[in-house]
mmCIF file of C-alpha atoms in Angstrom:
data_model
loop_
_atom_site.group_PDB
_atom_site.id
_atom_site.type_symbol
_atom_site.label_atom_id
_atom_site.label_comp_id
_atom_site.label_asym_id
_atom_site.label_seq_id
_atom_site.Cartn_x
_atom_site.Cartn_y
_atom_site.Cartn_z
ATOM 1 C CA MET N 1 -12.090 -15.145 -5.379
ATOM 2 C CA GLU N 2 -11.961 -11.353 -5.944
ATOM 3 C CA SER N 3 -15.628 -10.258 -7.354
ATOM 4 C CA ARG N 4 -15.807 -8.260 -10.743
ATOM 5 C CA LEU N 5 -18.388 -5.715 -11.078
ATOM 6 C CA PRO N 6 -20.890 -6.308 -13.690
ATOM 7 C CA LYS N 7 -19.830 -5.000 -17.268
ATOM 8 C CA ALA N 8 -23.247 -3.765 -17.733
ATOM 9 C CA GLY N 9 -26.279 -3.278 -15.313
ATOM 10 C CA ALA N 10 -26.061 -2.748 -11.702
ATOM 11 C CA ILE N 11 -23.126 -0.553 -10.574
ATOM 12 C CA PRO N 12 -22.343 -0.494 -6.812
ATOM 13 C CA SER N 13 -22.652 2.829 -4.864
ATOM 14 C CA VAL N 14 -19.542 4.518 -3.819
ATOM 15 C CA ALA N 15 -20.871 3.486 -0.143
ATOM 16 C CA GLU N 16 -20.816 -0.082 -1.011
ATOM 17 C CA LEU N 17 -17.542 0.201 -2.621
ATOM 18 C CA TYR N 18 -16.408 1.928 0.743
ATOM 19 C CA ALA N 19 -17.812 -0.643 2.916
ATOM 20 C CA GLU N 20 -15.870 -3.268 1.298
ATOM 21 C CA HIS N 21 -12.572 -1.571 0.581
ATOM 22 C CA ALA N 22 -11.897 1.142 2.772
ATOM 23 C CA LYS N 23 -9.483 -0.993 5.131
ATOM 24 C CA PHE N 24 -7.627 -1.954 1.509
ATOM 25 C CA VAL N 25 -7.056 1.689 0.372
ATOM 26 C CA TRP N 26 -6.344 2.724 3.884
ATOM 27 C CA ARG N 27 -3.547 0.257 4.665
ATOM 28 C CA ASN N 28 -2.056 0.581 1.194
ATOM 29 C CA LEU N 29 -2.083 4.548 1.305
ATOM 30 C CA LYS N 30 0.204 4.552 4.315
ATOM 31 C CA ARG N 31 2.360 1.851 2.839
ATOM 32 C CA LEU N 32 2.752 3.901 -0.394
ATOM 33 C CA GLY N 33 3.960 6.564 2.036
ATOM 34 C CA ILE N 34 1.003 8.798 2.753
ATOM 35 C CA PRO N 35 1.493 10.765 6.208
ATOM 36 C CA GLN N 36 -0.638 9.580 8.654
ATOM 37 C CA ASP N 37 -2.153 13.046 9.232
ATOM 38 C CA TYR N 38 -3.121 12.859 5.409
ATOM 39 C CA ILE N 39 -4.302 9.360 5.035
ATOM 40 C CA GLU N 40 -8.374 10.280 5.635
ATOM 41 C CA ASP N 41 -8.117 13.001 2.851
ATOM 42 C CA ALA N 42 -6.405 10.579 0.526
ATOM 43 C CA VAL N 43 -8.974 7.795 1.150
ATOM 44 C CA GLN N 44 -11.323 10.423 0.389
ATOM 45 C CA ASP N 45 -9.901 11.444 -2.665
ATOM 46 C CA VAL N 46 -9.720 7.888 -3.686
ATOM 47 C CA PHE N 47 -13.104 7.253 -3.230
ATOM 48 C CA VAL N 48 -14.368 10.407 -5.151
ATOM 49 C CA ALA N 49 -12.158 9.709 -7.914
ATOM 50 C CA ALA N 50 -13.964 6.231 -7.998
ATOM 51 C CA GLN N 51 -17.345 7.598 -7.943
ATOM 52 C CA GLN N 52 -16.327 9.438 -11.097
ATOM 53 C CA ALA N 53 -14.753 6.453 -12.726
ATOM 54 C CA LEU N 54 -17.244 3.593 -11.933
ATOM 55 C CA PRO N 55 -19.478 4.475 -14.963
ATOM 56 C CA ASP N 56 -16.713 3.687 -17.278
ATOM 57 C CA PHE N 57 -15.281 0.643 -15.335
ATOM 58 C CA GLU N 58 -15.425 -2.069 -17.922
ATOM 59 C CA GLY N 59 -14.895 -5.280 -15.487
ATOM 60 C CA ARG N 60 -11.574 -6.263 -17.149
ATOM 61 C CA CYS N 61 -9.693 -6.537 -13.892
ATOM 62 C CA THR N 62 -10.669 -6.927 -9.989
ATOM 63 C CA VAL N 63 -12.132 -4.021 -8.319
ATOM 64 C CA ARG N 64 -9.361 -4.045 -5.833
ATOM 65 C CA THR N 65 -6.626 -4.018 -8.963
ATOM 66 C CA TRP N 66 -8.879 -1.051 -10.450
ATOM 67 C CA LEU N 67 -8.976 0.855 -7.009
ATOM 68 C CA PHE N 68 -5.250 0.187 -6.622
ATOM 69 C CA ALA N 69 -4.678 1.835 -9.821
ATOM 70 C CA ILE N 70 -6.795 4.957 -8.564
ATOM 71 C CA MET N 71 -4.719 4.812 -5.386
ATOM 72 C CA ALA N 72 -1.299 4.552 -6.712
ATOM 73 C CA ARG N 73 -1.883 7.840 -9.120
ATOM 74 C CA ILE N 74 -3.386 9.511 -6.169
ATOM 75 C CA ALA N 75 -0.794 8.458 -3.762
ATOM 76 C CA ALA N 76 2.057 9.614 -6.063
ATOM 77 C CA ARG N 77 0.633 12.968 -6.709
ATOM 78 C CA ARG N 78 0.293 13.519 -2.696
ATOM 79 C CA CYS N 79 3.435 12.507 -2.025
ATOM 80 C CA GLU N 80 5.002 14.783 -4.740
ATOM 81 C CA ARG N 81 3.024 17.824 -3.355
ATOM 82 C CA LEU N 82 3.913 17.067 0.326
ATOM 83 C CA ARG N 83 7.566 16.252 -0.719
ATOM 84 C CA VAL N 84 7.558 12.917 0.907
ATOM 85 C CA THR N 85 8.187 10.550 -1.854
ATOM 86 C CA SER N 86 11.293 9.474 -0.015
ATOM 87 C CA GLN N 87 9.643 10.551 3.599
ATOM 88 C CA ARG N 88 11.545 9.730 6.605
ATOM 89 C CA PHE N 89 9.758 7.166 8.627
ATOM 90 C CA LEU N 90 6.716 8.070 10.677
ATOM 91 C CA PRO N 91 5.462 5.721 13.519
ATOM 92 C CA VAL N 92 2.664 3.600 13.132
ATOM 93 C CA SER N 93 -0.468 4.560 15.330
ATOM 94 C CA PRO N 94 -1.116 2.358 18.260
ATOM 95 C CA GLU N 95 -4.845 2.021 16.802
ATOM 96 C CA ILE N 96 -3.187 0.285 13.718
ATOM 97 C CA LEU N 97 -1.108 -1.864 15.530
ATOM 98 C CA ASP N 98 -3.400 -2.981 17.830
ATOM 99 C CA SER N 99 -5.765 -3.810 14.878
ATOM 100 C CA LEU N 100 -3.406 -6.077 13.363
ATOM 101 C CA VAL N 101 -2.081 -8.244 16.336
ATOM 102 C CA GLU N 102 -4.329 -10.562 18.221
ATOM 103 C CA SER N 103 -4.642 -10.233 22.035
ATOM 104 C CA GLU N 104 -4.031 -13.846 22.612
ATOM 105 C CA HIS N 105 -0.322 -13.160 22.253
ATOM 106 C CA SER N 106 2.467 -12.541 25.285
ATOM 107 C CA PRO N 107 3.636 -8.701 25.541
ATOM 108 C CA LEU N 108 6.922 -10.019 24.397
ATOM 109 C CA ASP N 109 5.038 -11.432 21.243
ATOM 110 C CA LEU N 110 3.141 -8.080 20.677
ATOM 111 C CA LEU N 111 6.359 -5.966 21.120
ATOM 112 C CA LEU N 112 8.459 -8.076 18.520
ATOM 113 C CA GLN N 113 5.353 -7.735 15.955
ATOM 114 C CA ARG N 114 4.985 -4.070 16.503
ATOM 115 C CA GLN N 115 8.748 -3.903 15.916
ATOM 116 C CA ALA N 116 8.487 -6.033 12.896
ATOM 117 C CA ILE N 117 5.696 -3.726 11.730
ATOM 118 C CA GLU N 118 7.591 -0.697 12.193
ATOM 119 C CA LEU N 119 10.728 -1.972 10.355
ATOM 120 C CA GLY N 120 8.671 -3.104 7.377
ATOM 121 C CA HIS N 121 7.257 0.167 7.193
ATOM 122 C CA ARG N 122 10.542 1.909 7.426
ATOM 123 C CA LEU N 123 12.235 0.037 5.089
ATOM 124 C CA LEU N 124 9.406 0.504 2.521
ATOM 125 C CA SER N 125 9.747 4.155 3.046
ATOM 126 C CA GLU N 126 13.201 4.058 1.888
ATOM 127 C CA LEU N 127 12.430 2.638 -1.345
ATOM 128 C CA ASP N 128 11.669 4.918 -4.247
ATOM 129 C CA TYR N 129 8.031 4.959 -4.989
ATOM 130 C CA ASP N 130 8.007 2.980 -8.266
ATOM 131 C CA LYS N 131 9.660 -0.187 -5.979
ATOM 132 C CA ARG N 132 7.631 0.394 -3.372
ATOM 133 C CA THR N 133 4.397 0.482 -5.130
ATOM 134 C CA ILE N 134 4.962 -2.848 -6.917
ATOM 135 C CA LEU N 135 6.256 -4.463 -4.021
ATOM 136 C CA VAL N 136 3.022 -3.585 -1.817
ATOM 137 C CA MET N 137 0.919 -5.032 -4.764
ATOM 138 C CA VAL N 138 2.760 -8.153 -5.167
ATOM 139 C CA GLU N 139 4.183 -8.896 -2.005
ATOM 140 C CA LEU N 140 1.787 -7.376 0.336
ATOM 141 C CA GLU N 141 -1.647 -7.567 -1.552
ATOM 142 C CA GLN N 142 -1.105 -10.663 -3.293
ATOM 143 C CA MET N 143 -1.703 -9.497 -6.654
ATOM 144 C CA SER N 144 -0.118 -11.089 -9.766
ATOM 145 C CA VAL N 145 2.667 -8.953 -11.497
ATOM 146 C CA VAL N 146 0.190 -8.798 -14.457
ATOM 147 C CA GLU N 147 -2.345 -7.474 -12.381
ATOM 148 C CA ALA N 148 0.051 -4.655 -10.974
ATOM 149 C CA ALA N 149 1.429 -3.825 -14.285
ATOM 150 C CA GLU N 150 -1.989 -3.175 -15.734
ATOM 151 C CA ALA N 151 -3.193 -1.109 -12.558
ATOM 152 C CA LEU N 152 0.144 0.846 -12.834
ATOM 153 C CA ASP N 153 -0.332 1.204 -16.674
ATOM 154 C CA ILE N 154 3.442 -0.166 -16.951
ATOM 155 C CA ASN N 155 5.108 -2.773 -19.535
ATOM 156 C CA LEU N 156 4.958 -6.413 -17.940
ATOM 157 C CA ASN N 157 9.013 -6.596 -18.409
ATOM 158 C CA THR N 158 8.881 -3.093 -16.235
ATOM 159 C CA ALA N 159 6.736 -4.631 -13.540
ATOM 160 C CA HIS N 160 9.268 -7.682 -13.320
ATOM 161 C CA SER N 161 12.219 -5.239 -13.283
ATOM 162 C CA ARG N 162 10.999 -2.963 -10.659
ATOM 163 C CA LEU N 163 9.749 -6.006 -8.404
ATOM 164 C CA ARG N 164 13.191 -7.669 -8.531
ATOM 165 C CA ALA N 165 14.895 -4.454 -7.740
ATOM 166 C CA GLY N 166 12.662 -3.664 -5.135
ATOM 167 C CA ARG N 167 13.011 -7.008 -3.451
ATOM 168 C CA ARG N 168 16.903 -6.724 -3.842
ATOM 169 C CA LEU N 169 16.895 -3.394 -2.206
ATOM 170 C CA LEU N 170 14.479 -4.258 0.660
ATOM 171 C CA GLU N 171 16.775 -7.463 1.260
ATOM 172 C CA GLU N 172 19.961 -5.358 1.566
ATOM 173 C CA ARG N 173 18.253 -2.672 3.900
ATOM 174 C CA LEU N 174 16.811 -5.623 5.935
ATOM 175 C CA ARG N 175 20.212 -7.075 6.430
ATOM 176 C CA GLU N 176 21.818 -3.383 6.995
ATOM 177 C CA SER N 177 19.185 -3.059 9.622
ATOM 178 C CA LEU N 178 19.670 -6.226 11.290
ATOM 179 C CA ALA N 179 23.494 -6.107 11.550
ATOM 180 C CA GLU N 180 23.471 -2.685 13.245
ATOM 181 C CA PRO N 181 24.117 -2.686 16.549
ATOM 182 C CA LYS N 182 21.316 -1.954 19.193
ATOM 183 C CA VAL N 183 22.417 0.846 21.751
ATOM 184 C CA ALA N 184 21.128 0.541 24.932
ATOM 185 C CA SER N 185 19.481 3.497 26.292
#
């Protein structure tokens, strides 16, 4: 179960937050559409904002939910500034892919897994920011819809509506992608 920060007393340092949650922040900034070249700066922005907000954290939600709320705001601003809200697909770096797959698999298994990851990132990048964000939170990070709504500061019905719409669009795009004929090169 996810730990919560204490309501009073010892507040962890930003270094402790970073050590425990940097991978979570990094992978979700990528999922939210931050281009590879900007992720390190965005991660830093998230933890700087978290450090500034730590004294006001009341412990009413999990640390991950709280960090996701900060991360979603920063990602939205960065995407808007970079004009990549509906960015075209950027390939996932080999280092990321290598960290996501186990070396015990055959080369074919690794290739198929990498293609699936790349397809997932491409399909997510085609969704508008609101639908992509709720899908990442609920489907990939396994947050409840209530947690996602709180983190995004939206009505619960709005969260459910965006999630349904996002799932539907993702499913439609997946079907279209799988139906496209493959051209041999």
